[in-house]
PDB file of C-alpha atoms in Angstrom:
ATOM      1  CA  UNK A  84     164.699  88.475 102.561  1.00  0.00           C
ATOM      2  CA  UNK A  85     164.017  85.448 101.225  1.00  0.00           C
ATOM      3  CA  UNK A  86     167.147  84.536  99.347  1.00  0.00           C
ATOM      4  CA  UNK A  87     169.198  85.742 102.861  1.00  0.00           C
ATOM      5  CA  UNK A  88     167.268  83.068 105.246  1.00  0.00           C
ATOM      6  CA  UNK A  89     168.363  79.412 103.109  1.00  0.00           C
ATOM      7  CA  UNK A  90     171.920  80.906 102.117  1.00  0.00           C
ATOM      8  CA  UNK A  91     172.499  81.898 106.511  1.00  0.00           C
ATOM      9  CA  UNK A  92     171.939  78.236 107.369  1.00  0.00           C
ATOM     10  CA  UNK A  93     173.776  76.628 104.115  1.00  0.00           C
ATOM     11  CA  UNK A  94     177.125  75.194 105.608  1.00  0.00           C
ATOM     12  CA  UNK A  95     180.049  75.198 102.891  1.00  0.00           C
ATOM     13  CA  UNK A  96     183.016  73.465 102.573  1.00  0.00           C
ATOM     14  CA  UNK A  97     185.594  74.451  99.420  1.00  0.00           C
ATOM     15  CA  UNK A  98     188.269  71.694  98.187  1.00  0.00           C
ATOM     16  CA  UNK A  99     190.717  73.280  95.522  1.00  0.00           C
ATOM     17  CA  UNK A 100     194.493  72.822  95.559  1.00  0.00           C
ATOM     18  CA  UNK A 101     194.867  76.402  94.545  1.00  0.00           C
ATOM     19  CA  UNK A 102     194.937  78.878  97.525  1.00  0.00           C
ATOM     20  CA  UNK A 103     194.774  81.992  95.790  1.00  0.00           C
ATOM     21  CA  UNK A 104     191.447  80.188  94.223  1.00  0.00           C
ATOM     22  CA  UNK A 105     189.849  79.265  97.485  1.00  0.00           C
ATOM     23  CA  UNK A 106     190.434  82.566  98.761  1.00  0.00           C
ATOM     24  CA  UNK A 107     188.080  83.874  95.818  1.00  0.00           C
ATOM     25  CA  UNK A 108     185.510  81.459  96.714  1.00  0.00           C
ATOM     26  CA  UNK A 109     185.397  82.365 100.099  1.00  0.00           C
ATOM     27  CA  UNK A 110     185.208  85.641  99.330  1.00  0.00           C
ATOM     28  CA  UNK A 111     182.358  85.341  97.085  1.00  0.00           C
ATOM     29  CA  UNK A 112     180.178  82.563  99.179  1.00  0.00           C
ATOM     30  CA  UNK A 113     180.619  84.816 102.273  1.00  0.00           C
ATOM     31  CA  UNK A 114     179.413  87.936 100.609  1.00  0.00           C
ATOM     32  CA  UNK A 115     176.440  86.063 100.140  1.00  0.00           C
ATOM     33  CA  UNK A 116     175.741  84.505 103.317  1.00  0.00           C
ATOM     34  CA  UNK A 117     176.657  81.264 103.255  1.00  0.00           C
ATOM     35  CA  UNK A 118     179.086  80.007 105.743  1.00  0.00           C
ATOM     36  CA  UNK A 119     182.409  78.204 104.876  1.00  0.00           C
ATOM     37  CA  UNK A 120     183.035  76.368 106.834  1.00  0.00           C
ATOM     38  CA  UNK A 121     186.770  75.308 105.647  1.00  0.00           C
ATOM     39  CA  UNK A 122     188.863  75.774 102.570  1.00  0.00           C
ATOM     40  CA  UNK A 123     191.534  72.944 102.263  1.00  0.00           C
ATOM     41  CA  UNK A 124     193.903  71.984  98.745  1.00  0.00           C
ATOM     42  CA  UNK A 125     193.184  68.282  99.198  1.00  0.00           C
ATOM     43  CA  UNK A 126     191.444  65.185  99.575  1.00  0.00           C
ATOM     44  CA  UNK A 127     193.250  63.997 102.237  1.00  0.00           C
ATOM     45  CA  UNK A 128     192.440  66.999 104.112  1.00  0.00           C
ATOM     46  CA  UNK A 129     188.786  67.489 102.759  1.00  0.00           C
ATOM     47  CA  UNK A 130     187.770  64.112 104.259  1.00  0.00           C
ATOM     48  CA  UNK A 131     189.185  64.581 107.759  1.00  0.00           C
ATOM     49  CA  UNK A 132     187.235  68.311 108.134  1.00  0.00           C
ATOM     50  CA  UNK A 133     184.185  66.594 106.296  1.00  0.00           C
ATOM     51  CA  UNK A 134     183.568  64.430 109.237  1.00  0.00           C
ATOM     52  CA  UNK A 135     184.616  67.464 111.494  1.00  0.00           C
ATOM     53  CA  UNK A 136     182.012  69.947 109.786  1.00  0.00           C
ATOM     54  CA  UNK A 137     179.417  67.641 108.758  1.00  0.00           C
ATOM     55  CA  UNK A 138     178.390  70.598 105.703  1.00  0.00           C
ATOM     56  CA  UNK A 139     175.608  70.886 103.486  1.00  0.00           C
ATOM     57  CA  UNK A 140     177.810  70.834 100.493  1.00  0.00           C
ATOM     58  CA  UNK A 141     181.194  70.447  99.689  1.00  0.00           C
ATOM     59  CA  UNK A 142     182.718  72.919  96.552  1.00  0.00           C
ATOM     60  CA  UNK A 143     185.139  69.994  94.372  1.00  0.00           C
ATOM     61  CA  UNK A 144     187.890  70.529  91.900  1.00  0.00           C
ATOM     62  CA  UNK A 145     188.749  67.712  90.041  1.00  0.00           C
ATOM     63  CA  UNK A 146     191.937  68.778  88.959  1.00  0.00           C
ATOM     64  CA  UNK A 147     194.352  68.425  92.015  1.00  0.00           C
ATOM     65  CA  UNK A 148     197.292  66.282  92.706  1.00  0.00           C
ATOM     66  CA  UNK A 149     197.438  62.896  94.683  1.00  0.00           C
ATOM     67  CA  UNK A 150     194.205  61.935  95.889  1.00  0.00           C
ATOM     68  CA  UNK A 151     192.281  63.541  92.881  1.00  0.00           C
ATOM     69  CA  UNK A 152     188.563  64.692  92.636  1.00  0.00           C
ATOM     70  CA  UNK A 153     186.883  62.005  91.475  1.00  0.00           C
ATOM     71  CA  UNK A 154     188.134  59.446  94.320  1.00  0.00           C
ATOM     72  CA  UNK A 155     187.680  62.201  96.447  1.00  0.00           C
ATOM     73  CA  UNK A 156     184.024  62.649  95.412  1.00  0.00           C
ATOM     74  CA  UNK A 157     183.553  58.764  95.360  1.00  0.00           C
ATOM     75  CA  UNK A 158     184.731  59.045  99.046  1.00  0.00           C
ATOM     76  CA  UNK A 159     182.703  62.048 100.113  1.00  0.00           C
ATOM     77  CA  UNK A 160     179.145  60.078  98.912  1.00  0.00           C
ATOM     78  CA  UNK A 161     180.365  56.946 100.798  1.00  0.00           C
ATOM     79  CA  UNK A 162     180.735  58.850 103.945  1.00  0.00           C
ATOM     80  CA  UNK A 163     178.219  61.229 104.074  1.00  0.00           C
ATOM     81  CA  UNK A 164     175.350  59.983 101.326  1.00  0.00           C
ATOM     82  CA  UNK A 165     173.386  63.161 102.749  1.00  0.00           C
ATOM     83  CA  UNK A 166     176.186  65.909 101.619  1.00  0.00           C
ATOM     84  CA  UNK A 167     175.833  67.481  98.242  1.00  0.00           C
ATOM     85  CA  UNK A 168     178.960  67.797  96.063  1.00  0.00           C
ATOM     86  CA  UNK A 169     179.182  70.321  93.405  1.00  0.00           C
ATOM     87  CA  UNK A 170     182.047  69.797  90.825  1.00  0.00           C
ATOM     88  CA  UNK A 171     183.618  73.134  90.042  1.00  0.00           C
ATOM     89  CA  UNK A 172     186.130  72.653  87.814  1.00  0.00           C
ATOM     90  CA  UNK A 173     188.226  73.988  84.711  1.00  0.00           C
ATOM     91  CA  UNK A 174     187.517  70.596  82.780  1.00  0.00           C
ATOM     92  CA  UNK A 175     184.326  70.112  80.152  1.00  0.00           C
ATOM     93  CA  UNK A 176     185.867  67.053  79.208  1.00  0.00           C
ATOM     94  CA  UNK A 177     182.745  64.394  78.559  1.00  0.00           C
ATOM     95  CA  UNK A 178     185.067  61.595  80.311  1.00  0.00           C
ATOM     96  CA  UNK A 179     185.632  64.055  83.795  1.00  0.00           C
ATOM     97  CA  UNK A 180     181.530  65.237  83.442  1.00  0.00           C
ATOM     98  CA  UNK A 181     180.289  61.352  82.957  1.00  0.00           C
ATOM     99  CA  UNK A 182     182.780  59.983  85.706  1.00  0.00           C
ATOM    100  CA  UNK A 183     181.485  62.752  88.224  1.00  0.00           C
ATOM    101  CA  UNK A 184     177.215  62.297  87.759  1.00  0.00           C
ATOM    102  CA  UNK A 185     177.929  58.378  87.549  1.00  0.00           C
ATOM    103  CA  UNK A 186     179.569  59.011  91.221  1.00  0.00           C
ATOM    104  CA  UNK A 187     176.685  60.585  92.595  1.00  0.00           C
ATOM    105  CA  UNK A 188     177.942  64.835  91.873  1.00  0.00           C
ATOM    106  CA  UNK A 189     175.167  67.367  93.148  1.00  0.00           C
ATOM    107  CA  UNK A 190     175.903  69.381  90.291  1.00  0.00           C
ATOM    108  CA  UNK A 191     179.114  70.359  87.779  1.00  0.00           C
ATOM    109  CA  UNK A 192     179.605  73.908  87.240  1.00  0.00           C
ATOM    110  CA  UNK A 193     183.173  75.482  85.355  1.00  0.00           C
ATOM    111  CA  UNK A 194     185.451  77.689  86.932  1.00  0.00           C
ATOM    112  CA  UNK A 195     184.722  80.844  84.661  1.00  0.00           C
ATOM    113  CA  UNK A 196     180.926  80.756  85.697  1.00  0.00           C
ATOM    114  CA  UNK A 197     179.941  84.113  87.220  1.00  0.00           C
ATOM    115  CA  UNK A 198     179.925  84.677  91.078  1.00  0.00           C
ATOM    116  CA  UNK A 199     176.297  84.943  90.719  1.00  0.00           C
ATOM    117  CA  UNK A 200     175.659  81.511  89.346  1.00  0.00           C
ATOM    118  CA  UNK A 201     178.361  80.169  91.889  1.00  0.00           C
ATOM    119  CA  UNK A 202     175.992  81.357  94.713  1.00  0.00           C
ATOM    120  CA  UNK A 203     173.083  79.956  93.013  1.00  0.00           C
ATOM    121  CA  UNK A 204     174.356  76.525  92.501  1.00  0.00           C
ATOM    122  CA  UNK A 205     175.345  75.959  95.934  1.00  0.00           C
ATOM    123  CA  UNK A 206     171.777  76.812  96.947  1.00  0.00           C
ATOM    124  CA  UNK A 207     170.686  74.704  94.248  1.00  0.00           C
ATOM    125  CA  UNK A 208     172.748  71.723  95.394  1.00  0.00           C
ATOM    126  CA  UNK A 209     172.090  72.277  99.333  1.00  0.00           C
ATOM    127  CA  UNK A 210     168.187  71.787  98.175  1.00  0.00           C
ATOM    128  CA  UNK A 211     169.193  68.946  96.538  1.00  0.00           C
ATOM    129  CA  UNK A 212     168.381  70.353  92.880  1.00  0.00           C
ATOM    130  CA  UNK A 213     171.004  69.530  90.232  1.00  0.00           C
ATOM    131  CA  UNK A 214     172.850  72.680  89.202  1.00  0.00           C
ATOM    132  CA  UNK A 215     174.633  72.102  84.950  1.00  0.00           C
ATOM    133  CA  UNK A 216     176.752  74.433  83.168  1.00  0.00           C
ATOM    134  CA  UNK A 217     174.809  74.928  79.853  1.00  0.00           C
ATOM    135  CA  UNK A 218     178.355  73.895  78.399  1.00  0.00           C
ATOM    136  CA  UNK A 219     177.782  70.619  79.930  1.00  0.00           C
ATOM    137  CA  UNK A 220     174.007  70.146  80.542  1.00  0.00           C
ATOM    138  CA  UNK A 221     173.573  68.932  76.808  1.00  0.00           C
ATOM    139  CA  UNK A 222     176.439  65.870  77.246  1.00  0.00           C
ATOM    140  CA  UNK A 223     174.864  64.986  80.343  1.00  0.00           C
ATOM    141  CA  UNK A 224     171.432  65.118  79.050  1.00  0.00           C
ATOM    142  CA  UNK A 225     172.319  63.002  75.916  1.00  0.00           C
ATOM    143  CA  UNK A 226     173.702  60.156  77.609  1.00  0.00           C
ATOM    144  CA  UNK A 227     171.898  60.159  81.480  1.00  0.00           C
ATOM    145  CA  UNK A 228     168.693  61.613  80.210  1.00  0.00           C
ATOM    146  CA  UNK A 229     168.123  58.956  77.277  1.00  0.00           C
ATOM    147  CA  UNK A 230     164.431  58.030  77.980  1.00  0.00           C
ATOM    148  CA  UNK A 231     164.016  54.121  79.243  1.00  0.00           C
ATOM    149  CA  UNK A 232     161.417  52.163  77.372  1.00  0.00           C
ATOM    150  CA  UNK A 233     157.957  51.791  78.896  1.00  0.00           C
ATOM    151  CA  UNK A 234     158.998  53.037  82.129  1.00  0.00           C
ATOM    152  CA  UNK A 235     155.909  51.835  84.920  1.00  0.00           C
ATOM    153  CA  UNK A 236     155.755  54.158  88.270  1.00  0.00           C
ATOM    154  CA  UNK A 237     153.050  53.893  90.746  1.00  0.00           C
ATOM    155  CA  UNK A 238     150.968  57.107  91.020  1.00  0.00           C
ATOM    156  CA  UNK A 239     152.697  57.817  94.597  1.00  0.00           C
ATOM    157  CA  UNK A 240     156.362  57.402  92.413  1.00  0.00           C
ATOM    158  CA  UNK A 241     155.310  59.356  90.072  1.00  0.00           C
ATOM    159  CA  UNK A 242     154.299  62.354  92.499  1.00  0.00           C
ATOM    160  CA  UNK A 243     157.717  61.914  94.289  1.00  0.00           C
ATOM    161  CA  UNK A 244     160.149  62.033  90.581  1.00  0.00           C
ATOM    162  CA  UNK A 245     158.125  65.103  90.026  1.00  0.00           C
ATOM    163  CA  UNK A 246     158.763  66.689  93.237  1.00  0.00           C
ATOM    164  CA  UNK A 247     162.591  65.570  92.915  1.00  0.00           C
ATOM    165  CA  UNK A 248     162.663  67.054  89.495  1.00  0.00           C
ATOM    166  CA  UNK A 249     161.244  70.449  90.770  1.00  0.00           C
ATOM    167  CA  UNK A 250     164.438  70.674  93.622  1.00  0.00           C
ATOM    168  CA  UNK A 251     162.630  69.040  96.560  1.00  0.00           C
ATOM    169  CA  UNK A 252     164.889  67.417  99.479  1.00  0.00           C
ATOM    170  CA  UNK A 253     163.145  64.975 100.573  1.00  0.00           C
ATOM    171  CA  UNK A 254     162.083  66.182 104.138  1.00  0.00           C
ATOM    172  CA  UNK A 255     160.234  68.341 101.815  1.00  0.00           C
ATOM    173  CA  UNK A 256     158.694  65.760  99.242  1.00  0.00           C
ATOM    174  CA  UNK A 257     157.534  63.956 102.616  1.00  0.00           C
ATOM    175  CA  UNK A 258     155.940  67.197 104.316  1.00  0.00           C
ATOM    176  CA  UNK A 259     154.083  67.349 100.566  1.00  0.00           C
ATOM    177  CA  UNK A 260     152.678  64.247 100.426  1.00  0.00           C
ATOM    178  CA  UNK A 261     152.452  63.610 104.021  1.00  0.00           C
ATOM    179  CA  UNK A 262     154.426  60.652 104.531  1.00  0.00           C
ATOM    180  CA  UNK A 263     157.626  59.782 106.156  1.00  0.00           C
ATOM    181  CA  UNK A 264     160.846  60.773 105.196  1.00  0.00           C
ATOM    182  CA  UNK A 265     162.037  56.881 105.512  1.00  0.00           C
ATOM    183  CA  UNK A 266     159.205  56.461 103.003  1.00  0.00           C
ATOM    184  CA  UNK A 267     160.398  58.926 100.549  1.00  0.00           C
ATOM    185  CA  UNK A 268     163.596  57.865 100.505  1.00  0.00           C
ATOM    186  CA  UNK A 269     161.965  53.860  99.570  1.00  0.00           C
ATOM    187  CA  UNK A 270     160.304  55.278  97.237  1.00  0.00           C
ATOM    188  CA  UNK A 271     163.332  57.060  95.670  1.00  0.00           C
ATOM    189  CA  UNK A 272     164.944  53.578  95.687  1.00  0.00           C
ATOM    190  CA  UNK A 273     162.204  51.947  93.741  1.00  0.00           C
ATOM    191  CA  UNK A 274     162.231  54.901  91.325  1.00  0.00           C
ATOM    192  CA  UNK A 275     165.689  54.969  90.627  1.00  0.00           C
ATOM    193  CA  UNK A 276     165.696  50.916  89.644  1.00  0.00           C
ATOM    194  CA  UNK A 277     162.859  51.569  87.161  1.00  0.00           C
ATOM    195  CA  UNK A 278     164.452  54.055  85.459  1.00  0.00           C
ATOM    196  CA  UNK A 279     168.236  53.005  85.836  1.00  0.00           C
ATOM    197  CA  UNK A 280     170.149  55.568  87.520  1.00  0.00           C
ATOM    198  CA  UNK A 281     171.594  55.074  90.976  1.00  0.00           C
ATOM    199  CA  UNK A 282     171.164  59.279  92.764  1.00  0.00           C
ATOM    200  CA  UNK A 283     169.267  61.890  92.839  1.00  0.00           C
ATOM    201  CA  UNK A 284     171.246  64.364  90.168  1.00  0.00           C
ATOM    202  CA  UNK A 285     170.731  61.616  87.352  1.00  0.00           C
ATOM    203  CA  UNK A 286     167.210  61.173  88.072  1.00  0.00           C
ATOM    204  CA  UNK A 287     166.303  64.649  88.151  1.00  0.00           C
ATOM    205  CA  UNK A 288     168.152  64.930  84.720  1.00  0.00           C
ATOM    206  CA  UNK A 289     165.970  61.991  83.427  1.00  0.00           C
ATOM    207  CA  UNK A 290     162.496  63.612  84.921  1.00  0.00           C
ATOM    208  CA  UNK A 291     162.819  66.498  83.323  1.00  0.00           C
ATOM    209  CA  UNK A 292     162.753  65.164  79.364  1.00  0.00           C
ATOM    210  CA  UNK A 293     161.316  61.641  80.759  1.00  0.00           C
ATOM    211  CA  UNK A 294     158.448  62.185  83.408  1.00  0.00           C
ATOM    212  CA  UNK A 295     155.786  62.781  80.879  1.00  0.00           C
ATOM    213  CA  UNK A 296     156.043  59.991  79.400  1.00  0.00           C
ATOM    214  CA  UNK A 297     155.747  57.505  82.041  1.00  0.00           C
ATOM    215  CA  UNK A 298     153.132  54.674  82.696  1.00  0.00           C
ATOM    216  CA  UNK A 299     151.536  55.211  85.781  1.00  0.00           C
ATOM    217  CA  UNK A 300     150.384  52.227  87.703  1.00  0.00           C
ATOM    218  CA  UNK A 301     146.947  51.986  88.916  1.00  0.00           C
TER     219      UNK A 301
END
């Protein structure tokens, strides 16, 4: 029951320029409860419905003709900061996997992952965790996760990276702590200039090997 609830109310919306391939992802999302909400083979046409649709997260190939992926995805976080975008794509290469975290991707998962782990990492990235295939979590690790030198947080920073790191949104991180959401997301600002990353994704990557080992202000 409790795996049915968050996947009825997560709003989907797949970009691939392969028909036959959205068709399977439709297939497989609805079987699970989550709603798509379209399934378009560009862009061009995933921006228009994105404004339409206003969904939780938006499914991205990188691999499509004209407007490709990655300007799409640069273009989806400019107009609508507050939609997750997970990559799913055929290409590990470390150039198409740096390109799409430095852009602000929810998560990057490969084409061949399993229906299962499809399902999860939409849920992951509607909660604003940071879904990796393990045959790209170790690049992305090695060069967004290296650990900044003498990194100083103030004890309420601290609490919110950790809360990040564990797959809080930040409605949640404020209910927490009991602050304001507008508070959080200052807080997430100040975070992400002290350790050097500019979203979410690459600061949930860094907490995870990093958070232990930073100063905490009193």
């Amino acid at each position: 029951m409790t795996e049915t609830r968050p996947a009825a109310r997560t709003r989907v919306l797949l970009v691939d320029d392969h028909p036959t391939v959205l068709l399977g992802l439709r297939a497989v999302l609805s079987a699970a409860g989550i709603e798509v909400v379209a399934a378009v083979t560009s862009g061009e046409k995933c921006l228009r419905v994105l404004d339409e649709e206003a969904p939780d997260v938006v499914v991205l190939d990188l691999g499509m003709p004209g407007r490709g992926g990655l300007e799409t995805l640069r273009l989806i976080r400019e107009a609508a900061p507050r939609t997750a975008v997970l990559v799913l794509t055929a290409s590990a290469d470390t150039k198409d996997v740096s390109e799409a975290v430095r852009l602000g991707a929810s998560g990057y998962l490969l084409k061949d992952t399993e229906a299962e782990q499809l399902v999860a990492g939409v849920l992951a990235a509607s909660r604003g965790d940071a879904p990796l295939d393990p045959r790209v979590a170790r690049y992305v690790i090695r060069n967004v996760g290296t650990p900044a030198p003498k990194v100083v947080l103030t004890r309420r920073e601290h609490d919110v990276l950790g809360l990040l790191q564990k797959g809080f949104s930040n409605k949640l991180i404020a209910e927490r702590l009991g602050i304001q959401e507008k508070t959080v997301k200052a807080y997430l600002s100040s975070i992400y200039a002290h350790i050097g990353v500019h979203e979410r994704t690459s600061a949930a990557i860094w907490a995870r090997h990093n958070l232990e080992d930073v100063f905490i202000r009193r």
